[in-house]
Coordinates of C-alpha atoms and ligand atoms in Angstrom, one line a residue:
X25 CA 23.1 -63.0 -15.0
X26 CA 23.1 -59.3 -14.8
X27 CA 25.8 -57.3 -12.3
X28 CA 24.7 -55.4 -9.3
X29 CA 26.2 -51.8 -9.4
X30 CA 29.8 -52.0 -7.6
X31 CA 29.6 -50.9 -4.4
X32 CA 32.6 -48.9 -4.2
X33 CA 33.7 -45.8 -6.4
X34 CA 36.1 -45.4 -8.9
X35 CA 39.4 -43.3 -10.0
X36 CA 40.4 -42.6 -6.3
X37 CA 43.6 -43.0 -6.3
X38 CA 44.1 -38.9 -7.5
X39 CA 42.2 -38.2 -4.5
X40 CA 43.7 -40.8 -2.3
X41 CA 47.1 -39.1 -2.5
X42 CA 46.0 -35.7 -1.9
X43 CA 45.4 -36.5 1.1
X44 CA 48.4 -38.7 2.0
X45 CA 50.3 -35.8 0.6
X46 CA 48.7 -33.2 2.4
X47 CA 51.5 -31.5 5.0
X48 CA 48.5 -30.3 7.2
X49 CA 47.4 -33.9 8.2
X50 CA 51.1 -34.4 9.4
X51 CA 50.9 -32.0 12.7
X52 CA 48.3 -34.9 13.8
X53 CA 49.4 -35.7 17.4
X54 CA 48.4 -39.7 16.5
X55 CA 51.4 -42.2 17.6
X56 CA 52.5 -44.3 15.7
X57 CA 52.4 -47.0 18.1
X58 CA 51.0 -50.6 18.2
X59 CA 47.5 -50.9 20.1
X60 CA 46.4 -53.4 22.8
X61 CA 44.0 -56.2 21.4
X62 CA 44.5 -56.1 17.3
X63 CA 41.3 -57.7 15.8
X64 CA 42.3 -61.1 14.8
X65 CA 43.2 -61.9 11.4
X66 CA 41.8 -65.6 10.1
X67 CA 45.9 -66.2 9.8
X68 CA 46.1 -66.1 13.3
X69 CA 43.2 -68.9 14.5
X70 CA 44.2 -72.2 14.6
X71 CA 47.8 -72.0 14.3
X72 CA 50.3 -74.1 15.4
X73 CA 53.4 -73.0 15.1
X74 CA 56.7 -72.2 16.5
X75 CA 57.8 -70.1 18.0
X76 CA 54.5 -69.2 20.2
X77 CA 52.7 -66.2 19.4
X78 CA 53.7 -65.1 23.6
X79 CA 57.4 -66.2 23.3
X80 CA 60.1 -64.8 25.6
X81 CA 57.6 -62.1 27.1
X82 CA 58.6 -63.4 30.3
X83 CA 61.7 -64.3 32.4
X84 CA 65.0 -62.4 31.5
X85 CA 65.4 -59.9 28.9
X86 CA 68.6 -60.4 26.7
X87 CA 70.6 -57.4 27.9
X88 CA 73.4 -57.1 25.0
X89 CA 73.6 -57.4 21.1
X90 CA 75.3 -56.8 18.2
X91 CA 72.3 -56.4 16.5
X92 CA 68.7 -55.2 17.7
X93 CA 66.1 -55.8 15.2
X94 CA 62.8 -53.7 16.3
X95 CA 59.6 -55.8 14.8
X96 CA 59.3 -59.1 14.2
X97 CA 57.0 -58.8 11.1
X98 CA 58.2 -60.3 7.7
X99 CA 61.2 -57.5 7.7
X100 CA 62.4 -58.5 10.6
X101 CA 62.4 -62.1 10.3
X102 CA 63.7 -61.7 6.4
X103 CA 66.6 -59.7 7.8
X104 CA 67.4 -62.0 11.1
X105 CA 67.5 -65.0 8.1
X106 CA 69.7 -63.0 5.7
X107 CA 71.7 -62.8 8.8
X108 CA 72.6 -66.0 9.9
X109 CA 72.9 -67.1 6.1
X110 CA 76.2 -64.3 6.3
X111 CA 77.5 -64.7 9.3
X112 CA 77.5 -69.3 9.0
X113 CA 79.8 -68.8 5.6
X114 CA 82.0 -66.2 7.9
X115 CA 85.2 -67.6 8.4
X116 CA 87.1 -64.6 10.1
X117 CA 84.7 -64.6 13.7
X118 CA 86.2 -65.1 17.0
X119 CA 83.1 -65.4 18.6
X120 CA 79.1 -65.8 17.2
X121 CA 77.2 -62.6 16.2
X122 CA 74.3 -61.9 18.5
X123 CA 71.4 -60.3 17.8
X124 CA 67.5 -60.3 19.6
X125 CA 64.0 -59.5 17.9
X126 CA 61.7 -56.9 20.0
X127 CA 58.1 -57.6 19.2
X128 CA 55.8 -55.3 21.2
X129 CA 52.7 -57.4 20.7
X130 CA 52.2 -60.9 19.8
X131 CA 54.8 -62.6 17.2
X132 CA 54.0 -61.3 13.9
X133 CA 50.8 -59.8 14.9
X134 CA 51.5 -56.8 13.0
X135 CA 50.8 -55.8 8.6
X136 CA 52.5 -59.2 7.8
X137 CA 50.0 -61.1 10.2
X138 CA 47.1 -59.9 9.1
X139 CA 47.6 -58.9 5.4
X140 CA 46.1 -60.3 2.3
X141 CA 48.3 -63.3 2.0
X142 CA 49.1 -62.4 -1.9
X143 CA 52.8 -62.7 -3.1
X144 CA 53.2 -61.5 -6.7
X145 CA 56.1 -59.4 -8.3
X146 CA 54.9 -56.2 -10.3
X147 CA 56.0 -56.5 -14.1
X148 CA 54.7 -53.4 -15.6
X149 CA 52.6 -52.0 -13.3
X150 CA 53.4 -48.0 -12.6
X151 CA 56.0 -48.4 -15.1
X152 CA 55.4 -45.7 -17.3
X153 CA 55.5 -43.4 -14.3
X154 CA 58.5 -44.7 -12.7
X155 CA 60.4 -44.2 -15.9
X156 CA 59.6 -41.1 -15.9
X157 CA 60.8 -40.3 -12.5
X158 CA 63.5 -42.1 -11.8
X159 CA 64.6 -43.1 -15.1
X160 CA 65.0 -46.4 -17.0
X161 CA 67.1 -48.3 -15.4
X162 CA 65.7 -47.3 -12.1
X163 CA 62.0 -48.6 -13.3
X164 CA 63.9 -51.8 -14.1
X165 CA 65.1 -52.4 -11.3
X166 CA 62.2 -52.3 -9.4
X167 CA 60.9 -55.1 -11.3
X168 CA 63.9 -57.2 -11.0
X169 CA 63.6 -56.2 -7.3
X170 CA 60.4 -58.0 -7.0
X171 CA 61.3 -61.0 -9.3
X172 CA 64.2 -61.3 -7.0
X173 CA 62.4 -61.5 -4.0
X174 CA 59.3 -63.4 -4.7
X175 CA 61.7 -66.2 -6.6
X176 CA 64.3 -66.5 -3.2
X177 CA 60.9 -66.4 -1.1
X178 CA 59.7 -69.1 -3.0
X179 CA 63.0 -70.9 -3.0
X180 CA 63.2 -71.1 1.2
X181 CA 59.6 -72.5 1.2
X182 CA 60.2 -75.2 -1.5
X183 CA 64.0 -76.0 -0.3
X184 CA 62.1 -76.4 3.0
X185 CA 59.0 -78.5 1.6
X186 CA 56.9 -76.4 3.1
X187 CA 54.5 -75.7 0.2
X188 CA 51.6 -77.4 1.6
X189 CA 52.0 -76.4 4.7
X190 CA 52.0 -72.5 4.3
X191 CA 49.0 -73.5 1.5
X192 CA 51.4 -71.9 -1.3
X193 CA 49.2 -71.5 -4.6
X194 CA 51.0 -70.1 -8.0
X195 CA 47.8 -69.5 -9.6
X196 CA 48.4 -66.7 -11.2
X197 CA 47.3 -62.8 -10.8
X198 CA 44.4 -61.7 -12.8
X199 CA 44.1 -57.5 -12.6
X200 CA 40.3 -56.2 -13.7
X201 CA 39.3 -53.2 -15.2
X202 CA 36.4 -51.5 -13.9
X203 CA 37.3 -48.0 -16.2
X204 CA 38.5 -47.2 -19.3
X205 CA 41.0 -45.0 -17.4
X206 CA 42.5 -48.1 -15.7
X207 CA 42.6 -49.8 -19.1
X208 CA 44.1 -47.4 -20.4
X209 CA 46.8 -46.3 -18.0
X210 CA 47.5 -50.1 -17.7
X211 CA 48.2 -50.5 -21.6
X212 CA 50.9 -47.6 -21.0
X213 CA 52.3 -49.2 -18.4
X214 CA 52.8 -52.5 -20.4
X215 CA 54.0 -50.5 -23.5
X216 CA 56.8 -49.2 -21.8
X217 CA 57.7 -51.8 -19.7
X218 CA 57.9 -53.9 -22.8
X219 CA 60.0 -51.0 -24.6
X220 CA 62.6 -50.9 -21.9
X221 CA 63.3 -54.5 -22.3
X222 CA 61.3 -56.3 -19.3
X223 CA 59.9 -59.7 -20.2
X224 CA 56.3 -59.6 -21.0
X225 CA 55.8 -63.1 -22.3
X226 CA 54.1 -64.4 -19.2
X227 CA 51.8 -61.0 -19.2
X228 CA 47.8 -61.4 -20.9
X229 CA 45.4 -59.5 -21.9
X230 CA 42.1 -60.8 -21.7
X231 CA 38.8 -59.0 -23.2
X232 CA 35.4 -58.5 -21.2
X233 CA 34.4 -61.8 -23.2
X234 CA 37.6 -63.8 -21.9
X235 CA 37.2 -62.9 -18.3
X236 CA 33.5 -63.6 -18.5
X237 CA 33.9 -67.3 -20.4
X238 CA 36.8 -68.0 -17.6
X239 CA 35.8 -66.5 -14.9
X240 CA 32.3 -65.0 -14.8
X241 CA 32.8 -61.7 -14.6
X242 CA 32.3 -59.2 -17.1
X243 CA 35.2 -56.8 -17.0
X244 CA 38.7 -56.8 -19.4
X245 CA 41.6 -57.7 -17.5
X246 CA 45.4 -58.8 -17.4
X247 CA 47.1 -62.4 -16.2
X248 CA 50.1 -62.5 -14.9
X249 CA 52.4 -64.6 -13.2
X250 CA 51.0 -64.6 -9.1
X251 CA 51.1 -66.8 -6.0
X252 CA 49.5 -66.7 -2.4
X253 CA 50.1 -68.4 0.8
X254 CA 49.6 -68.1 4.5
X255 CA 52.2 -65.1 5.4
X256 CA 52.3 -65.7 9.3
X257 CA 53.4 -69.2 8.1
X258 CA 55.9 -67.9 5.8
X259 CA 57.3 -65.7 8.5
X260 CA 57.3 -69.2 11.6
X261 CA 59.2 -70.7 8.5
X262 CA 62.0 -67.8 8.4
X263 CA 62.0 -68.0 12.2
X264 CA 63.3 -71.4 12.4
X265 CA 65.8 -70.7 9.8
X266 CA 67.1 -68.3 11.2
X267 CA 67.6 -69.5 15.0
X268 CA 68.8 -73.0 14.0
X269 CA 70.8 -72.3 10.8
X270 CA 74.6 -71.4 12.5
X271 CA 76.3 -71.4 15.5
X272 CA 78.3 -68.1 14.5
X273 CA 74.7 -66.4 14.9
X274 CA 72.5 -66.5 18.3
X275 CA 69.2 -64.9 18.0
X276 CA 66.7 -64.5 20.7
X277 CA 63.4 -63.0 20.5
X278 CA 61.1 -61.3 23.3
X279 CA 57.3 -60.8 22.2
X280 CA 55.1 -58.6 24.1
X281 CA 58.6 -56.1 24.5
X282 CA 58.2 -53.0 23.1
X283 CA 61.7 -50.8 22.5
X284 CA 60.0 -47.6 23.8
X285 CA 63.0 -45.0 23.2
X286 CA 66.7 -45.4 21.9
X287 CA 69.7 -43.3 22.9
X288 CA 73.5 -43.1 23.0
X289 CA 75.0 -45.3 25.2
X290 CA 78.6 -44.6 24.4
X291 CA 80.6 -43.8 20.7
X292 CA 79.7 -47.3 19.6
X293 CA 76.6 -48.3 21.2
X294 CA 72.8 -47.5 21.3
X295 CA 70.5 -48.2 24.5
X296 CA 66.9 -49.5 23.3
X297 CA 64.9 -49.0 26.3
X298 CA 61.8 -51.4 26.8
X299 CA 59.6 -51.7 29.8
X300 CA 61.5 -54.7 31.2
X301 CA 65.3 -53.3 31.0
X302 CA 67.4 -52.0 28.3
X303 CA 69.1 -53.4 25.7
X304 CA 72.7 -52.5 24.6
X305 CA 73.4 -53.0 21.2
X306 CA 75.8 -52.0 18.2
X307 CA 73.5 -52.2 15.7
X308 CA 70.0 -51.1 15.8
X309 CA 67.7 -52.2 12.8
X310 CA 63.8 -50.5 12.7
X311 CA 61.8 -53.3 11.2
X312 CA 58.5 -51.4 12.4
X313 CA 57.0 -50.3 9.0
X314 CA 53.8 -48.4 9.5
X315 CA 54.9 -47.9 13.0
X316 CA 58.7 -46.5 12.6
X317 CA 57.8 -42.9 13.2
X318 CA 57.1 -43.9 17.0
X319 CA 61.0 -44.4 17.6
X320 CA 61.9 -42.0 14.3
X321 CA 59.2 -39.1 14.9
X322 CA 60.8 -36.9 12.1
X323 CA 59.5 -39.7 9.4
X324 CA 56.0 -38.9 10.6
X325 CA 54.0 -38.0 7.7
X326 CA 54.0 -37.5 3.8
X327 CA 58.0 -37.0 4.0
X328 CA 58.5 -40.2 5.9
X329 CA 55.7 -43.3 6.5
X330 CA 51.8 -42.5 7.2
X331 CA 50.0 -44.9 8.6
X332 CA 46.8 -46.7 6.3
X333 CA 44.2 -49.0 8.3
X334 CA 43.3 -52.1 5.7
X335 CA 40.6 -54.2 6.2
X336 CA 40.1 -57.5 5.2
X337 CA 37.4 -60.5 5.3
X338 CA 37.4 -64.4 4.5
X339 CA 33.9 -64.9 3.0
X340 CA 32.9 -68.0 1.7
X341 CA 32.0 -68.4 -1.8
X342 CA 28.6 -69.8 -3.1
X343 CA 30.5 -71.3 -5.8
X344 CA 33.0 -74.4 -5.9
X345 CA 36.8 -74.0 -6.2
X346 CA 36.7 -75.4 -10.0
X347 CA 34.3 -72.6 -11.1
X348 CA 36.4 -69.9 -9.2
X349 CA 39.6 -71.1 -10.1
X350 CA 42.9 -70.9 -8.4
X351 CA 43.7 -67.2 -9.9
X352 CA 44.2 -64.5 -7.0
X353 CA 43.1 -60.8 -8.2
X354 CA 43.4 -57.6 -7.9
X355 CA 40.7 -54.4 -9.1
X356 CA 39.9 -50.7 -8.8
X357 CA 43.5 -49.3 -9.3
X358 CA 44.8 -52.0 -6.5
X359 CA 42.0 -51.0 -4.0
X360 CA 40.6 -54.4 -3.8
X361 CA 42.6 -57.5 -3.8
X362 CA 41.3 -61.5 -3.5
X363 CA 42.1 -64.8 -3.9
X364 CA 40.1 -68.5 -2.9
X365 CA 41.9 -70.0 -0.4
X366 CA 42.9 -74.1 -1.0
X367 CA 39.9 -76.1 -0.2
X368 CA 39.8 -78.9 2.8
X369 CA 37.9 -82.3 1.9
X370 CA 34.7 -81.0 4.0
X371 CA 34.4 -78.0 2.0
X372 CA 31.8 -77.5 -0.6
X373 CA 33.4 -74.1 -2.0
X374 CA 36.3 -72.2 -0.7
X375 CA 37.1 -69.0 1.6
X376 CA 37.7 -66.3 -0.5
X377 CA 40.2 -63.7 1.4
X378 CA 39.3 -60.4 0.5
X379 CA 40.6 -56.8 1.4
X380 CA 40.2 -53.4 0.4
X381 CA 37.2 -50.9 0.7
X382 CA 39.6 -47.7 1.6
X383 CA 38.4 -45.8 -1.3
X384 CA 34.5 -46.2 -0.2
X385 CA 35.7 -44.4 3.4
X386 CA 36.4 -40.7 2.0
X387 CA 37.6 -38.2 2.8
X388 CA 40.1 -40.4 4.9
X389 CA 40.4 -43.3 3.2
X390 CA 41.7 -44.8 6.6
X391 CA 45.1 -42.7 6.3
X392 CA 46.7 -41.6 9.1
X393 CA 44.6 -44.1 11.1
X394 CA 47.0 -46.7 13.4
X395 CA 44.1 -48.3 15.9
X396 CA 43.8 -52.1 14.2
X397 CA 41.5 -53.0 17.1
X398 CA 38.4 -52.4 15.3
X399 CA 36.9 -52.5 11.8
X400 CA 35.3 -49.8 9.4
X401 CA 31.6 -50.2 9.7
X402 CA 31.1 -49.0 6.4
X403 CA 34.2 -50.3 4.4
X404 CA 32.6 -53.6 5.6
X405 CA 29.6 -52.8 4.2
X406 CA 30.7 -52.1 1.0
X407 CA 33.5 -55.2 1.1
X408 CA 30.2 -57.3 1.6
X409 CA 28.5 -56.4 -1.5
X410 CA 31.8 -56.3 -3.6
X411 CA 31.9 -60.1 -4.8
X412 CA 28.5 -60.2 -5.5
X413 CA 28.3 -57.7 -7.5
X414 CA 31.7 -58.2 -9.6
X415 CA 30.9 -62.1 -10.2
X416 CA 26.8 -63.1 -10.0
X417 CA 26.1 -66.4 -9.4
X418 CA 29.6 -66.9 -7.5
X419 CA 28.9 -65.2 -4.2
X420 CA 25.3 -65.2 -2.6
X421 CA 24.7 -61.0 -1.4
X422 CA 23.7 -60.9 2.2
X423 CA 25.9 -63.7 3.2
X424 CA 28.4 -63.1 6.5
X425 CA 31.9 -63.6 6.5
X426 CA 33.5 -65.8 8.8
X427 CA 36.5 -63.4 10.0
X428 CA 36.8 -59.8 9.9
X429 CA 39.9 -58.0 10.6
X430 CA 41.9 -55.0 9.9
X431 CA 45.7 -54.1 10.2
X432 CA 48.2 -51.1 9.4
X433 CA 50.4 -50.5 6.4
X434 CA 53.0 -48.0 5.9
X435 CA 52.7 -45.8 3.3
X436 CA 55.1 -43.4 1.3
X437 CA 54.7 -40.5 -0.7
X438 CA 56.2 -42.6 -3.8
X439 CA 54.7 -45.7 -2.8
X440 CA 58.3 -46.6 -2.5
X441 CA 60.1 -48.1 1.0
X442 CA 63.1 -46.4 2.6
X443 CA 66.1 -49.2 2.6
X444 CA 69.1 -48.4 4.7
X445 CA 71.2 -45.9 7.5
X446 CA 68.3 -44.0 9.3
X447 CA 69.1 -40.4 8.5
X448 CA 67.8 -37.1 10.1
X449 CA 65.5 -34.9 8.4
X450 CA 68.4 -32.9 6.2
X451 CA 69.9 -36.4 5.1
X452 CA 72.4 -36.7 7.4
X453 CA 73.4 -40.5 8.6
X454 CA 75.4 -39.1 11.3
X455 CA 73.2 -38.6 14.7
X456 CA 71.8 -42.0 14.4
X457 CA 75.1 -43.8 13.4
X458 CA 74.6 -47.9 13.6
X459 CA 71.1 -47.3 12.8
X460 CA 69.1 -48.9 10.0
X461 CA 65.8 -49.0 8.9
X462 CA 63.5 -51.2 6.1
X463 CA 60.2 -49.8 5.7
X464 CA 57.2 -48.2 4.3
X465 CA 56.2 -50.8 1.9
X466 CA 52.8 -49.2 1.2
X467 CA 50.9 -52.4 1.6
X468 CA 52.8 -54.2 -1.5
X469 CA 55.2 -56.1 1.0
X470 CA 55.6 -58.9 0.4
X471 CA 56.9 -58.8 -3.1
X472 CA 59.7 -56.7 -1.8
X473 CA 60.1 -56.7 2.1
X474 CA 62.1 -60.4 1.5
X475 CA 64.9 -58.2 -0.7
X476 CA 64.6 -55.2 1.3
X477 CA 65.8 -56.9 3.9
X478 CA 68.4 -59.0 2.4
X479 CA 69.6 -55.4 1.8
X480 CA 69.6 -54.0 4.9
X481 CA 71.1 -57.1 6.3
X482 CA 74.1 -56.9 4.0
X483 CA 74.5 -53.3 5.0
X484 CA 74.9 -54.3 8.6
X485 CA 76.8 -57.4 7.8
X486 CA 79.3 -55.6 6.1
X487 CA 79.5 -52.7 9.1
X488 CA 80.1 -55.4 11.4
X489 CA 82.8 -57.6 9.2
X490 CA 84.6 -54.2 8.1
X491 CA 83.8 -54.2 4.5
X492 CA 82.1 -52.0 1.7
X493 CA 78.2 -53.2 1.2
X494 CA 78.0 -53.5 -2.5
X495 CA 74.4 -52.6 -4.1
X496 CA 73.1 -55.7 -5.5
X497 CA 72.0 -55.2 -9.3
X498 CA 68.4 -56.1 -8.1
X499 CA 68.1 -53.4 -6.0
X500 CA 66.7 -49.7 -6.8
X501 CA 68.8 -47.1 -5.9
X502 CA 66.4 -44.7 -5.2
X503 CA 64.9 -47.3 -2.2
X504 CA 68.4 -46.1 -0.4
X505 CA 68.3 -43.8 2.3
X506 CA 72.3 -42.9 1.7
X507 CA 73.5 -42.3 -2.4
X508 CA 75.3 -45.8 -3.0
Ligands
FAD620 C1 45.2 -55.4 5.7 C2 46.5 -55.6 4.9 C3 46.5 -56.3 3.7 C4 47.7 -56.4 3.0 N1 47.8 -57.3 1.9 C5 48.9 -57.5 1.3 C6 49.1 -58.4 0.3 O1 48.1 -59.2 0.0 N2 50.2 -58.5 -0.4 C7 51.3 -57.8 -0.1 O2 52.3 -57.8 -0.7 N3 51.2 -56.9 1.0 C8 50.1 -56.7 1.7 N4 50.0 -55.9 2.7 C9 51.2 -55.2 3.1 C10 52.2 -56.1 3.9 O3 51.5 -56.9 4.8 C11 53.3 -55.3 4.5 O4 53.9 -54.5 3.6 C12 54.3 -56.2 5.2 O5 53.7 -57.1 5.9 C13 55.2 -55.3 6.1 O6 56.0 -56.1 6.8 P1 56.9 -55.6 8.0 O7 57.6 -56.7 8.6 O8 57.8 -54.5 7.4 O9 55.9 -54.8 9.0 P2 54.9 -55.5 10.0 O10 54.5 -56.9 9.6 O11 53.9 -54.5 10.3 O12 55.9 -55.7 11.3 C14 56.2 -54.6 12.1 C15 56.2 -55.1 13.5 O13 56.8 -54.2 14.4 C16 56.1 -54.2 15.6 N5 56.5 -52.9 16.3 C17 56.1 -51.7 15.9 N6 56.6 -50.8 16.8 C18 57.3 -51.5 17.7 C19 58.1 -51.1 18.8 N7 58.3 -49.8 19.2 N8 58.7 -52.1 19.5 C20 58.6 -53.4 19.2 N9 57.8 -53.8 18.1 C21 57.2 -52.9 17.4 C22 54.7 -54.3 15.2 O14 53.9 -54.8 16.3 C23 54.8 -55.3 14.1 O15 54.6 -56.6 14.5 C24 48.9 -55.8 3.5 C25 48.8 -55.1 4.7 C26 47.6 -55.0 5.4 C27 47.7 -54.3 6.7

């Protein structure tokens, strides 16, 4: 069967940049800000789970904290569970740590609710590059940073026996090639990944001939260790564990609650203001990714987080789940990114979750763009005729998905979140004192927002317990907002 050209066009990742990088797009007066009425995401429909997607939006607001944790997204729930994990092996309390979640739509109804549901650590990807920048052991421990957090992910889900119920599939990763350029930069990566000592036994190259015998499409590509799963799930999952796990740790959360500004209440305390009251708190923790500039406007822009609109669509295949395999993929320099979701016993083939398309909206590419209440006509246009065209045979051209939703990631400069005290614009921790932040995970979350937070968590831990936070040997220093 022959290919149909690819819809979308190639090598834009240059040009991408550019534009997240350039300083004139930053004086745009866009808030960073939530919007009414998301679209909804295909994660969202059916769901039965606790806590409700409306909970504690009504009655009384918790009025004091130790700890306020803005966003209750995968970061926030990652950190609330790192939390109580501390604080139940603390034997020195005289009373229980308390903290609340503010969520200011529906819980989890932000990037993690709506995102592409893949959960697979980067071995040598950007390597070569990150080496270069931030040295060796820096580039290493990205990696181990991922491992790290995709392994304890994985570890709360099968310690819970929840692997069938959050549909977790460790199918592997398959990356194609659509260039030579891609090829290329991708062998350069793996080179000096390989050099610097990071375990490439579980990494394989697989020729246009491979990918076409396996899979049915004919492009080179790379396999590598990969799983996917339902992330609102994940995050209902980290939500129990959290509320129930300790009595030395009481956690409330108010949905629909946006913390609308934050100021000094007194030397040791912060005042997060929402429409229904204010909250005093100790410890304030910004857990709002694409949207932390709204309560933080100096990291507005390329210096701090710029919002990205993604897109994404379940579409079902034309072929059965044995022809397309349980492999989850990625193309086009990341753009595009898909996996077949497990099939039910009424299904003849399966829904295939697929996102991307930013590169096909130039000169944009849906940066600096926060409104998730609508989709890209266009991007969904060219996200229509993608799998068609990439495997014949496997998807049927023309046909309609049967969800179609977009959401906002938060992207840096470096592609790289910020992980620790918020600081002002010349570095300085000072001003915002008892203030933390995790974010800007540049729509490759999952694989690091789970660490990130245990992070950020230990940093507050330790401020609260009176002790020095230690950086774990996982973590990347240059992720740290203060020199450690
Ligand atoms: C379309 C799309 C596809 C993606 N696909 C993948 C993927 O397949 N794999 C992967 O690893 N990553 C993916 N990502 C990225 C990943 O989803 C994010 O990096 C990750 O979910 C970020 O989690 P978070 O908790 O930091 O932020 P979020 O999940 O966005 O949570 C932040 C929360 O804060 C709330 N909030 C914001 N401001 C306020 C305020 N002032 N008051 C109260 N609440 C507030 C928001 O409503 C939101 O719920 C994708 C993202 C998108 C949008």
């Amino acid at each position: 069967m022959s290919h149909l050209p690819l819809p979308v066009p190639l090598n834009v990742h240059a040009k991408q940049q550019a534009v997240l990088e350039d300083a004139a797009t930053k004086s745009s007066p866009q808030k960073a800000f939530p919007v009414p009425h998301p679209t909804v995401s295909f994660w969202q429909t059916g769901l039965e789970i606790t806590p409700p997607p409306d909970f504690g939006s009504e009655g009384g607001l918790t009025t004091d904290a130790d700890i306020c944790i803005i966003g209750s997204g995968i970061t926030g729930w990652s950190a609330a569970y790192h939390l109580a994990k501390t604080f139940a092996e603390e034997r020195s309390l005289s009373r229980p740590i308390r903290a609340v979640i503010l969520e200011a739509r529906d819980f989890c109804s932000g990037a993690t609710g709506r995102n592409g549901g893949h959960l697979t650590a980067n071995l040598h990807e950007s390597f070569a590059a990150r080496e270069k920048l931030y040295g060796r052991e820096e580039a290493l421990r990205q990696v181990a940073l991922e491992q790290h957090n995709v392994a304890e992910l994985l570890k709360v889900v099968r310690e819970a026996n929840q692997e069938a119920e959050l549909d977790l599939v460790s199918g592997g990763h398959v990356e194609l090639f659509f260039s030579q350029k891609e090829y290329d930069d991708a062998k350069e990566d793996y080179a000096a990944a390989q050099a610097a000592g990071v375990d490439v036994r579980f990494i394989e190259w697989l020729s246009k001939e491979d990918v076409q015998a396996q899979y049915g499409a004919s492009y080179p590509g790379v396999r590598l260790p990969g799983n996917n799963l339902w992330p609102l799930k994940a995050v209902g999952l980290l939500y129990n564990l959290a509320k129930d796990h300790t009595p030395s740790f009481v956690l409330d959360l108010h949905t629909r609650t946006p913390a609308t500004s934050i100021t000094r209440l007194d030397a040791a305390r912060w005042s997060v203001s929402t429409p229904r009251g204010s909250i005093a708190c100790t410890h304030v923790l910004h857990a709002t990714n694409a949207y932390v500039s709204h309560l933080l406007p100096h990291l507005y822009g390329p210096a701090g987080v710029i919002p990205a609109r993604g897109q994404v669509l379940a579409l079902r295949a034309a072929a059965p789940a044995d022809v397309l395999t349980k492999a989850a993929w990625g193309a086009n320099e990341g753009f595009e990114y898909w996996f077949p979701r497990p099939v039910k016993a009424h299904e003849a083939a399966p829904l295939v979750i697929l996102g991307g398309g930013r590169e096909a909206a130039a000169p944009r590419y849906e940066l600096y763009e926060i409104d998730d209440s609508r989709v890209d006509e266009d991007i969904g246009k060219a996200m229509r005729a993608f799998l068609p065209s990439v495997f014949p045979g496997n998807y049927e051209a023309g046909r309609e998905p049967e969800a179609e939703w977009s959401g906002i990631m938060g992207f840096t400069k470096t592609g790289d979140p910020f992980v620790g005290p918020v600081v002002d614009a010349s570095g300085d921790a000072k001003a915002f004192e008892g203030q933390y932040l995790s974010a800007g995970f540049s729509g490759h979350g999952m694989p690091r927002a789970f660490a990130c937070a245990e992070a950020v968590a230990g940093m507050i831990a330790s401020n609260i317990l009176g002790r020095t936070w230690m950086v774990p040997d996982w973590m990347p220093k240059h992720y740290l907002t203060v020199a450690q």
